[in-house]
């Protein structure tokens, strides 16, 4: 009998197929004791396993490319963390086997992360995956991961590690469902990049029996267990209609009555550019430069290396707009040369612009590199600062840009509620705003973006979050300046219409979402978008807001 479950839809499309479950996690190794004579050998085994796993993660990243590569390289850095390895060596020296030493050292570090604030707690799943891979190699058992299958299937897992998500084969994995995670988790972001329908934060999904036929609607978050023939036909028809709309949609983003809404791409570096160009992106709305810095946590990349990377992206969009976010380090992206190692809550400490202002040489080098990279190019370069809290922050950043001789527009990201509340004040110092809805929701609701238990509060349809967006857009309109959205909220086609109705002037998202958003915007007038936005803000919950906007746009 057909039953319906509801999670959080994070990647568009419909998948219908049999369930396959993710391979089980590595079992806890036995607490076997070794002699002092065996310690050196076991330490060598541990180091070899760690190096092999790090190399495997890097190789997977190179195969996947794009944003997945940056995520996997960060995992490789976790595997080779010197403090972790020192702890492993200490445990082996007092009698643990290599596998037990690794298991216990990671367990200790896991507890520290879990209690170190929202951002760091969100890295626990990544840490567990690295540990499991190292222990599996030491025990000589298969790596945990995606099941082997000759037939297409829908994958169900407690959570998906980046190493697994990055190399999913869309020809076999029709879609996936996780019990944990949130709309801005690594798995969700990578699913959108792959174009695989996905649902996250669906408790109880793991109880669905292997081989059961399910239907996954990644747009609505609905999962249908043993769907009827009628339901399958209904979903297939909806998917065909969306595909036809995508094929017919092209050109710049705009509403049906011609109100222009530039559709831009979020990129992490040159590897993400081809997909953005193919999707018809009108430029880049978020160039995440921190991925270049994560290649080596010990020192910043040279000015020459930065120029080379920036210029490749700028050259891809002649006459287009490229918005670069300067280094956003700290919290879940710590860098040894920049961020404090002993903060009790890194997410609320020295991160983003705060780190750069504490290290003006790093900021100056990056701004100088951007200035040189843009020389002689017809691109419209805009540079923005992350984690701006007030006008003082905005002024400090604008002054640094001028001192570096940067010929570009200077902007501020709105990720802290204070910035939305005082947006008009901030706009006295900068020329545009860009809303990072992922972090803005996290700070507005005190809800970690990586924790599935609070995904309800990370839903970008939350009316309180829409209020903050509206405040920012209204302030920009009053000052005659622009206000874009570069958070994952922009990738939801229906929400994109609401954001347009709130006064947002551009939308930036993963390349795979651009055709969906373009096609949906083209169906409605600006007035319809404004009415949908008003209806959503009048609601009391995210679900009510979504339904209210949908009712307005469907003419109900």
XYZ file of C-alpha atoms in Angstrom:
556
model
C 0.000 0.000 0.000
C 1.322 3.443 -0.930
C 2.532 5.577 1.959
C 4.053 9.053 1.906
C 6.994 10.360 3.921
C 8.191 13.965 3.958
C 11.782 15.178 4.228
C 13.585 18.200 2.834
C 13.893 18.274 -0.945
C 17.351 19.575 -1.860
C 17.859 18.658 -5.533
C 15.221 18.881 -8.266
C 13.844 15.979 -10.222
C 11.982 12.696 -9.765
C 13.521 9.267 -9.220
C 11.609 5.973 -9.162
C 13.409 2.726 -8.393
C 14.313 0.018 -5.923
C 15.989 0.832 -2.619
C 19.636 0.018 -1.983
C 21.204 0.861 1.364
C 24.643 2.332 1.963
C 27.254 -0.201 3.127
C 27.506 -0.595 6.879
C 30.047 1.351 8.878
C 33.304 -0.275 9.974
C 32.943 -2.272 13.176
C 34.854 -1.158 16.247
C 38.242 -2.936 16.233
C 39.066 -5.176 19.217
C 41.033 -3.673 22.107
C 44.014 -5.971 21.537
C 47.290 -5.121 23.306
C 50.693 -5.172 21.617
C 54.192 -5.399 23.046
C 56.671 -2.498 23.114
C 58.660 -4.204 20.337
C 55.638 -4.068 18.030
C 54.870 -0.359 18.533
C 57.122 0.989 15.804
C 55.726 -1.440 13.254
C 52.129 -0.533 14.193
C 52.893 3.182 13.996
C 54.229 2.619 10.494
C 51.070 0.710 9.522
C 48.930 3.576 10.796
C 50.913 6.190 8.882
C 50.772 4.148 5.668
C 46.995 3.714 5.989
C 46.480 7.418 6.652
C 48.611 8.397 3.644
C 46.777 5.914 1.413
C 43.354 7.211 2.464
C 44.415 10.844 1.982
C 45.757 10.012 -1.481
C 42.516 8.179 -2.339
C 40.403 11.165 -1.275
C 42.538 13.531 -3.364
C 42.287 11.193 -6.367
C 38.499 10.996 -5.980
C 38.411 14.769 -5.855
C 40.422 15.115 -9.050
C 38.045 12.716 -10.802
C 34.978 14.576 -9.559
C 36.345 18.091 -10.124
C 34.576 21.319 -9.224
C 33.273 21.924 -5.734
C 33.479 18.223 -4.882
C 37.241 18.370 -5.345
C 37.592 21.115 -2.737
C 35.444 19.219 -0.229
C 37.438 16.009 -0.657
C 40.771 17.792 -0.398
C 39.589 19.236 2.910
C 38.806 15.673 4.055
C 42.317 14.582 3.072
C 43.662 17.334 5.322
C 41.594 15.883 8.192
C 43.150 12.463 7.606
C 46.694 13.828 7.837
C 46.093 16.256 10.687
C 49.406 16.274 12.646
C 47.729 16.523 16.055
C 45.553 13.520 15.299
C 48.532 11.506 14.097
C 50.517 12.453 17.205
C 47.640 11.139 19.321
C 47.564 7.905 17.295
C 51.324 7.443 17.864
C 50.920 8.019 21.615
C 48.160 5.430 21.904
C 50.144 2.839 19.955
C 53.233 3.538 22.113
C 51.276 2.486 25.224
C 49.953 -0.757 23.756
C 47.170 -0.139 21.182
C 47.154 -1.750 17.747
C 47.254 0.590 14.758
C 43.535 0.225 14.071
C 42.577 0.644 17.721
C 44.862 3.657 18.090
C 43.251 5.323 15.070
C 39.746 4.488 16.268
C 40.291 5.874 19.780
C 42.169 8.988 18.632
C 39.405 9.892 16.215
C 36.773 9.200 18.885
C 38.488 11.653 21.212
C 38.715 14.311 18.497
C 35.094 13.621 17.537
C 33.949 14.439 21.077
C 35.891 17.720 20.953
C 34.258 18.703 17.668
C 30.776 17.745 18.835
C 31.097 20.106 21.783
C 32.902 22.942 20.006
C 29.923 24.847 18.642
C 27.624 24.586 15.646
C 30.101 24.823 12.789
C 32.654 22.356 14.139
C 29.953 19.874 15.148
C 28.916 19.846 11.508
C 32.257 18.254 10.600
C 31.608 15.111 12.679
C 30.150 13.154 9.726
C 33.244 13.958 7.651
C 35.517 12.873 10.512
C 33.633 9.586 10.914
C 34.006 8.835 7.218
C 37.765 9.426 7.286
C 38.126 7.233 10.388
C 36.102 4.426 8.802
C 38.244 4.484 5.680
C 41.508 4.308 7.638
C 40.270 1.535 9.944
C 38.870 -0.442 6.986
C 42.248 -0.291 5.260
C 44.037 -1.463 8.417
C 41.568 -4.321 8.965
C 41.691 -5.346 5.305
C 37.900 -5.114 4.850
C 35.954 -3.350 2.057
C 35.594 0.384 2.347
C 32.200 1.608 3.516
C 30.338 3.251 0.705
C 27.945 3.031 -2.205
C 26.683 -0.533 -2.884
C 27.603 -2.441 -6.014
C 24.671 -2.867 -8.404
C 24.261 -3.551 -12.108
C 20.760 -2.059 -12.114
C 19.735 1.555 -11.381
C 18.527 2.166 -7.830
C 17.628 4.798 -5.219
C 20.232 5.017 -2.473
C 19.244 5.372 1.189
C 21.799 6.218 3.875
C 22.005 7.676 7.375
C 24.153 10.367 5.793
C 26.407 10.530 2.760
C 30.033 11.487 3.120
C 31.419 13.821 0.442
C 33.732 11.060 -0.804
C 30.680 8.946 -1.656
C 28.462 11.697 -3.041
C 31.161 13.112 -5.298
C 31.525 9.934 -7.348
C 27.915 8.796 -7.558
C 27.148 7.579 -11.065
C 23.877 9.265 -12.157
C 23.368 6.423 -14.634
C 23.026 3.984 -11.713
C 22.045 6.122 -8.722
C 18.683 7.535 -9.737
C 18.411 9.580 -6.545
C 19.253 9.422 -2.865
C 17.640 9.898 0.516
C 19.383 10.530 3.844
C 18.041 10.417 7.373
C 20.295 13.258 8.492
C 21.780 16.386 6.920
C 20.167 19.663 5.978
C 19.446 21.772 2.883
C 22.928 23.337 3.043
C 24.938 20.233 3.995
C 27.783 19.006 1.782
C 25.603 16.173 0.473
C 22.838 18.571 -0.561
C 25.217 20.951 -2.321
C 26.973 18.137 -4.191
C 23.637 16.533 -5.149
C 22.597 19.758 -6.845
C 25.940 19.926 -8.625
C 25.429 16.354 -9.912
C 21.822 16.950 -10.874
C 20.694 13.918 -8.816
C 17.239 14.157 -7.148
C 17.722 14.081 -3.377
C 15.890 14.318 -0.067
C 17.619 14.851 3.278
C 16.513 14.983 6.931
C 13.982 12.171 6.566
C 13.999 10.150 9.840
C 13.005 6.525 9.424
C 14.099 6.255 5.797
C 16.662 3.640 6.817
C 13.846 1.304 7.876
C 12.556 0.945 4.315
C 13.434 -2.591 3.231
C 16.056 -3.312 0.574
C 14.426 -3.767 -2.835
C 11.294 -1.771 -2.017
C 10.159 0.448 -4.884
C 10.038 4.111 -3.916
C 9.507 7.411 -5.720
C 11.558 10.452 -4.704
C 10.476 13.988 -5.545
C 13.531 16.146 -4.903
C 11.557 19.336 -5.486
C 8.918 18.802 -2.783
C 10.753 16.467 -0.393
C 8.032 13.809 -0.754
C 8.979 10.125 -0.738
C 6.334 7.607 -1.846
C 6.779 4.018 -0.644
C 5.382 1.467 -3.131
C 3.726 4.161 -5.259
C 0.647 3.249 -7.255
C 0.662 3.241 -11.032
C -1.361 6.462 -10.928
C 1.207 8.159 -8.681
C 4.081 7.039 -10.915
C 2.270 8.426 -13.953
C 1.546 11.693 -12.142
C 5.200 12.132 -11.142
C 6.442 11.173 -14.611
C 4.095 13.733 -16.193
C 5.288 16.467 -13.833
C 8.931 15.568 -14.576
C 8.261 15.638 -18.348
C 6.589 19.039 -18.043
C 9.589 20.435 -16.141
C 11.987 18.980 -18.734
C 10.057 20.577 -21.584
C 10.035 23.938 -19.794
C 13.793 23.726 -19.319
C 14.390 22.945 -22.972
C 12.294 25.938 -24.035
C 13.979 28.344 -21.634
C 17.049 30.326 -22.642
C 18.563 33.779 -22.426
C 18.808 36.184 -19.484
C 16.704 35.700 -16.398
C 13.461 37.695 -16.378
C 9.822 37.573 -15.334
C 7.137 37.125 -17.981
C 6.590 40.910 -18.170
C 10.271 41.615 -18.781
C 11.557 42.506 -15.300
C 15.203 41.473 -15.449
C 16.654 39.225 -12.735
C 20.250 38.286 -13.638
C 20.932 34.609 -12.931
C 24.504 34.061 -11.774
C 26.550 31.026 -10.731
C 28.248 30.094 -7.476
C 31.765 28.776 -8.197
C 34.737 27.614 -6.162
C 37.365 28.072 -8.873
C 38.173 27.578 -12.568
C 36.974 23.934 -12.552
C 33.386 25.075 -11.910
C 33.315 27.544 -14.810
C 32.426 25.207 -17.760
C 29.193 24.044 -16.082
C 28.244 27.647 -15.317
C 28.818 28.732 -18.911
C 26.886 25.740 -20.269
C 23.934 26.549 -17.975
C 23.790 30.075 -19.379
C 24.948 31.891 -16.254
C 25.088 35.647 -16.792
C 28.164 35.861 -14.610
C 29.340 34.760 -11.183
C 27.457 35.847 -8.082
C 29.719 34.092 -5.597
C 33.340 33.170 -6.272
C 34.374 31.269 -3.134
C 38.082 32.082 -3.047
C 38.722 30.158 0.182
C 39.096 26.900 -1.746
C 42.350 28.216 -3.208
C 43.621 28.867 0.314
C 42.592 25.433 1.637
C 45.208 23.747 -0.577
C 47.771 24.504 2.149
C 46.562 25.406 5.646
C 50.091 26.429 6.703
C 50.515 29.455 4.428
C 48.576 31.650 2.033
C 48.977 31.067 -1.715
C 51.376 33.426 -3.454
C 50.118 36.520 -5.231
C 51.109 34.917 -8.554
C 49.095 31.755 -7.864
C 46.075 33.817 -6.879
C 46.300 35.979 -10.014
C 46.389 32.868 -12.216
C 43.296 31.339 -10.585
C 41.261 34.551 -10.511
C 42.051 35.455 -14.113
C 40.804 32.084 -15.414
C 37.393 32.773 -13.895
C 37.293 36.429 -14.969
C 38.201 35.540 -18.571
C 35.240 33.157 -18.813
C 32.713 35.981 -18.497
C 33.688 38.834 -20.840
C 31.269 41.725 -20.356
C 29.724 39.716 -17.489
C 29.574 40.365 -13.783
C 31.882 38.439 -11.434
C 31.371 38.880 -7.691
C 34.344 37.681 -5.675
C 34.111 36.935 -1.967
C 37.430 37.512 -0.270
C 38.766 34.752 1.945
C 36.133 33.430 4.360
C 38.251 31.487 6.856
C 37.481 30.322 10.358
C 34.781 28.137 11.910
C 34.506 25.059 9.629
C 37.324 26.337 7.368
C 40.249 26.865 9.770
C 43.638 27.904 8.428
C 46.717 27.535 10.630
C 48.244 30.818 9.485
C 45.070 32.833 9.996
C 42.551 31.522 12.507
C 42.930 31.032 16.284
C 43.270 27.406 17.378
C 41.717 27.702 20.823
C 38.398 29.503 20.320
C 35.578 28.002 22.433
C 33.022 28.696 19.680
C 34.673 29.419 16.311
C 31.369 30.161 14.557
C 30.904 33.143 16.854
C 34.538 34.160 16.985
C 37.211 35.435 14.626
C 36.069 34.355 11.172
C 35.582 35.947 7.763
C 36.369 39.652 7.599
C 37.412 39.635 11.256
C 40.281 37.267 10.457
C 41.372 39.380 7.490
C 41.361 42.615 9.449
C 43.571 40.910 12.037
C 45.941 39.913 9.184
C 45.925 42.917 6.812
C 48.842 41.525 4.794
C 46.727 38.523 3.709
C 43.830 40.787 2.711
C 46.141 43.236 0.920
C 47.762 40.446 -1.128
C 44.391 39.054 -2.171
C 42.988 42.430 -3.172
C 46.169 43.269 -5.099
C 45.986 39.899 -6.890
C 42.366 40.570 -7.864
C 43.286 44.012 -9.187
C 46.080 42.576 -11.335
C 43.956 39.635 -12.522
C 41.292 42.025 -13.847
C 43.745 44.286 -15.713
C 42.856 44.584 -19.390
C 39.672 42.503 -19.123
C 36.186 43.861 -19.942
C 34.647 42.010 -16.995
C 32.606 43.842 -14.330
C 34.491 42.920 -11.167
C 32.814 43.249 -7.780
C 34.467 42.273 -4.495
C 32.650 41.603 -1.236
C 33.527 40.864 2.371
C 32.077 37.947 4.347
C 30.597 38.240 7.838
C 30.088 42.012 7.894
C 28.390 42.982 11.155
C 28.062 46.772 10.930
C 29.125 49.989 9.223
C 32.547 49.913 10.924
C 33.283 46.549 9.285
C 32.058 47.806 5.917
C 34.217 50.926 6.083
C 37.325 48.959 7.053
C 36.848 46.678 4.031
C 36.132 49.523 1.594
C 39.238 51.391 2.830
C 41.374 48.265 2.310
C 40.061 47.915 -1.265
C 40.926 51.526 -2.081
C 44.383 51.226 -0.544
C 45.063 48.176 -2.747
C 44.138 50.194 -5.858
C 41.222 47.909 -6.681
C 39.053 49.268 -9.503
C 35.863 47.420 -8.675
C 32.622 47.764 -6.784
C 32.960 46.972 -3.064
C 30.166 45.089 -1.310
C 29.146 43.423 1.930
C 27.616 40.036 2.574
C 24.537 39.962 4.781
C 25.013 36.812 6.854
C 24.621 38.246 10.347
C 21.154 39.510 11.382
C 22.663 42.823 12.531
C 23.718 43.506 8.942
C 20.139 43.081 7.708
C 18.780 45.254 10.499
C 21.303 48.015 9.750
C 21.639 47.474 6.000
C 21.044 51.110 5.103
C 23.872 52.181 7.412
C 26.239 49.630 5.846
C 25.314 50.883 2.374
C 26.812 54.257 3.221
C 30.212 52.551 2.868
C 29.692 49.945 0.132
C 27.957 49.758 -3.240
C 25.999 46.512 -3.005
C 24.739 43.788 -0.682
C 24.721 40.026 -1.187
C 22.634 37.818 1.068
C 24.217 34.553 2.206
C 20.978 32.900 3.279
C 22.677 29.753 4.616
C 24.598 31.557 7.340
C 21.898 34.191 7.808
C 19.437 31.425 8.735
C 22.013 29.720 10.934
C 22.631 32.856 12.982
C 19.021 34.046 12.985
C 17.671 30.746 14.342
C 20.724 29.418 16.248
C 20.448 26.315 14.046
C 23.571 24.567 12.700
C 23.287 24.143 8.940
C 24.834 20.642 9.136
C 22.512 19.193 11.807
C 19.433 17.397 10.499
C 17.599 17.707 13.826
C 17.250 21.470 13.304
C 16.728 21.458 9.528
C 13.249 22.913 10.053
C 14.934 26.142 11.135
C 17.368 26.058 8.216
C 14.505 26.038 5.732
C 14.933 29.207 3.620
C 11.136 29.551 3.491
C 11.067 30.545 7.179
C 9.054 33.808 7.294
C 11.531 35.419 9.707
C 14.327 34.837 7.194
C 12.170 36.336 4.436
C 11.686 39.374 6.689
C 15.461 39.829 6.908
C 15.772 39.505 3.130
C 13.026 42.088 2.666
C 14.733 44.520 5.055
C 17.996 44.259 3.130
C 16.367 44.613 -0.298
C 14.311 47.613 0.842
C 17.416 49.332 2.233
C 19.264 48.782 -1.049
C 16.329 50.104 -3.078
C 16.174 53.221 -0.869
C 19.887 53.839 -1.492
C 19.665 53.141 -5.212
C 21.956 50.106 -4.906
C 21.716 46.388 -5.637
C 20.950 43.471 -3.323
C 21.464 39.901 -4.544
C 21.066 36.469 -2.994
C 23.931 33.983 -3.300
C 22.819 31.417 -0.694
C 21.193 28.102 -1.526
C 17.747 29.748 -1.261
C 18.226 31.084 -4.789
C 18.308 27.537 -6.212
C 14.644 26.883 -5.314
C 12.637 28.000 -8.399
C 9.487 28.871 -6.463
C 11.443 30.684 -3.767
C 13.357 32.531 -6.491
C 10.050 34.090 -7.526
C 9.373 35.113 -3.919
C 12.867 36.599 -3.549
C 12.254 38.583 -6.734
C 8.996 39.810 -5.259
C 10.852 40.903 -2.122
C 13.018 43.202 -4.237
C 16.151 41.093 -4.684
C 17.963 42.262 -7.830
C 19.972 39.128 -8.772
C 20.081 35.443 -7.915
C 23.190 33.244 -7.732
C 23.174 29.466 -7.371
C 24.826 26.197 -8.373
C 24.968 25.902 -12.160
C 22.576 22.923 -12.289
C 19.742 25.011 -10.792
C 19.932 27.916 -13.269
C 17.698 26.378 -16.010
C 14.995 25.503 -13.437
C 14.976 29.004 -11.980
C 15.041 30.672 -15.416
C 12.069 28.625 -16.646
C 10.004 29.252 -13.517
C 10.635 33.004 -13.366
C 9.574 33.317 -16.998
C 6.084 32.001 -16.115
C 5.104 34.848 -13.772
C 4.868 38.641 -13.769
C 6.652 40.821 -11.241
C 3.285 41.670 -9.669
C 2.545 37.970 -9.157
C 5.963 37.515 -7.536
C 5.268 40.462 -5.222
C 1.891 39.022 -4.179
C 3.506 35.614 -3.564
C 6.189 37.278 -1.427
C 3.594 39.103 0.660
C 1.656 35.875 1.193
C 4.780 33.994 2.252
C 5.794 36.677 4.772
C 2.285 36.636 6.257
C 2.589 32.929 7.110
C 3.706 31.509 10.460
C 5.860 28.605 9.295
C 8.075 27.613 6.392
C 5.571 25.066 5.126
C 2.700 27.567 5.295
C 4.847 30.156 3.498
C 5.640 27.736 0.679
C 2.000 26.704 0.260
C 0.791 30.329 0.384
C 3.235 31.405 -2.331
C 2.356 28.365 -4.421
C -1.359 29.170 -4.133
C -0.824 32.737 -5.316
C 1.315 31.733 -8.276
C -1.055 28.965 -9.330
C -3.996 31.369 -9.217
C -5.852 29.557 -6.447
